[in-house]
mmCIF file of C-alpha atoms in Angstrom:
data_model
loop_
_atom_site.group_PDB
_atom_site.id
_atom_site.type_symbol
_atom_site.label_atom_id
_atom_site.label_comp_id
_atom_site.label_asym_id
_atom_site.label_seq_id
_atom_site.Cartn_x
_atom_site.Cartn_y
_atom_site.Cartn_z
ATOM 1 C CA MET A 1 -15.295 -6.589 25.117
ATOM 2 C CA LEU A 2 -12.412 -9.254 23.944
ATOM 3 C CA VAL A 3 -9.841 -11.094 25.416
ATOM 4 C CA LEU A 4 -7.268 -12.543 23.644
ATOM 5 C CA THR A 5 -4.901 -15.189 24.520
ATOM 6 C CA ARG A 6 -1.615 -14.198 22.491
ATOM 7 C CA LYS A 7 2.740 -15.208 23.080
ATOM 8 C CA SER A 8 5.226 -12.944 22.322
ATOM 9 C CA GLY A 9 5.715 -12.582 18.745
ATOM 10 C CA GLU A 10 2.316 -12.759 17.742
ATOM 11 C CA ALA A 11 0.126 -10.164 17.219
ATOM 12 C CA ILE A 12 -3.746 -8.132 17.214
ATOM 13 C CA CYS A 13 -5.319 -6.313 14.616
ATOM 14 C CA ILE A 14 -7.331 -3.533 14.792
ATOM 15 C CA GLY A 15 -9.197 -2.472 11.524
ATOM 16 C CA ASP A 16 -6.876 -2.588 8.028
ATOM 17 C CA GLU A 17 -4.283 -0.432 10.094
ATOM 18 C CA ILE A 18 -3.459 -1.050 13.243
ATOM 19 C CA GLU A 19 -1.953 -3.744 14.605
ATOM 20 C CA LEU A 20 -0.749 -5.238 17.469
ATOM 21 C CA VAL A 21 2.783 -6.934 18.435
ATOM 22 C CA ILE A 22 2.930 -8.097 22.148
ATOM 23 C CA THR A 23 7.173 -7.703 22.143
ATOM 24 C CA GLU A 24 7.400 -9.023 25.405
ATOM 25 C CA ILE A 25 6.327 -10.788 28.349
ATOM 26 C CA THR A 26 7.440 -10.858 31.675
ATOM 27 C CA LYS A 27 6.551 -12.043 35.796
ATOM 28 C CA GLY A 28 3.818 -8.336 36.469
ATOM 29 C CA SER A 29 3.483 -6.922 32.733
ATOM 30 C CA VAL A 30 3.166 -7.015 29.217
ATOM 31 C CA ARG A 31 5.005 -4.621 26.693
ATOM 32 C CA VAL A 32 2.974 -4.146 23.531
ATOM 33 C CA GLY A 33 3.875 -2.402 20.218
ATOM 34 C CA ILE A 34 2.134 -0.253 18.039
ATOM 35 C CA LYS A 35 1.619 -0.164 14.305
ATOM 36 C CA ALA A 36 -0.607 2.157 13.433
ATOM 37 C CA PRO A 37 -0.911 5.525 10.897
ATOM 38 C CA LYS A 38 1.081 8.398 11.824
ATOM 39 C CA ASP A 39 -2.123 10.116 11.713
ATOM 40 C CA THR A 40 -3.134 8.145 14.459
ATOM 41 C CA LEU A 41 -3.253 9.025 18.335
ATOM 42 C CA VAL A 42 -2.427 6.193 20.341
ATOM 43 C CA TYR A 43 -2.274 7.183 23.996
ATOM 44 C CA ARG A 44 -1.458 5.792 27.196
ATOM 45 C CA LYS A 45 -5.613 5.173 29.192
ATOM 46 C CA GLU A 46 -4.127 7.108 31.855
ATOM 47 C CA VAL A 47 -3.098 9.869 30.075
ATOM 48 C CA TYR A 48 -5.667 9.606 27.461
ATOM 49 C CA ASP A 49 -8.552 10.007 30.942
ATOM 50 C CA ARG A 50 -6.325 13.375 31.988
ATOM 51 C CA ILE A 51 -6.445 14.694 28.644
ATOM 52 C CA LEU A 52 -10.886 14.148 28.590
ATOM 53 C CA LEU A 53 -11.177 16.253 32.008
ATOM 54 C CA GLU A 54 -8.678 19.087 31.258
ATOM 55 C CA ASN A 55 -10.551 19.347 27.853
ATOM 56 C CA GLN A 56 -13.907 19.081 30.088
ATOM 57 C CA GLU A 57 -13.180 21.271 32.844
ATOM 58 C CA ALA A 58 -10.836 24.124 30.075
ATOM 59 C CA SER A 59 -15.110 23.825 28.233
ATOM 60 C CA HIS A 60 -16.510 25.526 31.520
ATOM 61 C CA THR A 61 -13.974 28.457 31.833
ATOM 62 C CA VAL A 62 -15.697 31.704 32.664
ATOM 63 C CA ILE A 63 -13.711 34.449 31.066
ATOM 64 C CA GLU A 64 -14.651 37.823 32.201
ATOM 65 C CA ASN A 65 -14.897 40.528 29.385
ATOM 66 C CA SER A 66 -12.208 42.830 30.895
ATOM 67 C CA GLN A 67 -9.183 39.881 30.160
ATOM 68 C CA LEU A 68 -10.369 39.298 26.378
ATOM 69 C CA ILE A 69 -9.747 42.959 26.446
ATOM 70 C CA ASP A 70 -6.393 42.428 28.318
ATOM 71 C CA LEU A 71 -5.413 39.861 25.799
ATOM 72 C CA ASN A 72 -6.586 42.278 22.657
ATOM 73 C CA ALA A 73 -4.386 44.656 23.695
ATOM 74 C CA LEU A 74 -1.370 42.614 24.749
ATOM 75 C CA ILE A 75 -1.961 41.588 21.011
ATOM 76 C CA SER A 76 -2.695 44.247 19.041
ATOM 77 C CA LYS A 77 0.556 46.183 20.864
ATOM 78 C CA ARG A 78 2.709 42.936 19.610
ATOM 79 C CA ILE A 79 1.906 43.030 16.393
ATOM 80 C CA SER A 80 2.397 46.919 16.377
ATOM 81 C CA LYS A 81 5.660 46.242 16.569
ATOM 82 C CA HIS A 82 5.920 43.826 13.528
ATOM 83 C CA PRO A 83 5.643 45.614 11.158
#
């Protein structure tokens, strides 16, 4: 892990397209601004960990064949109502 010391208003560049700007330093926290391309996903670590966990749980979900048949019937019914 790279550890850097920055003051408020100073920045750190990651690659050519991501810049972290220290916007405020208080007694118990640091406020960081992130400049990145719009297609770059940025999450707080705890949110990202939750997304990974939920994706992992979803990949292990067992779907019964009867559930797929019911879903197919529901979709077919809705499609037939809208020509």
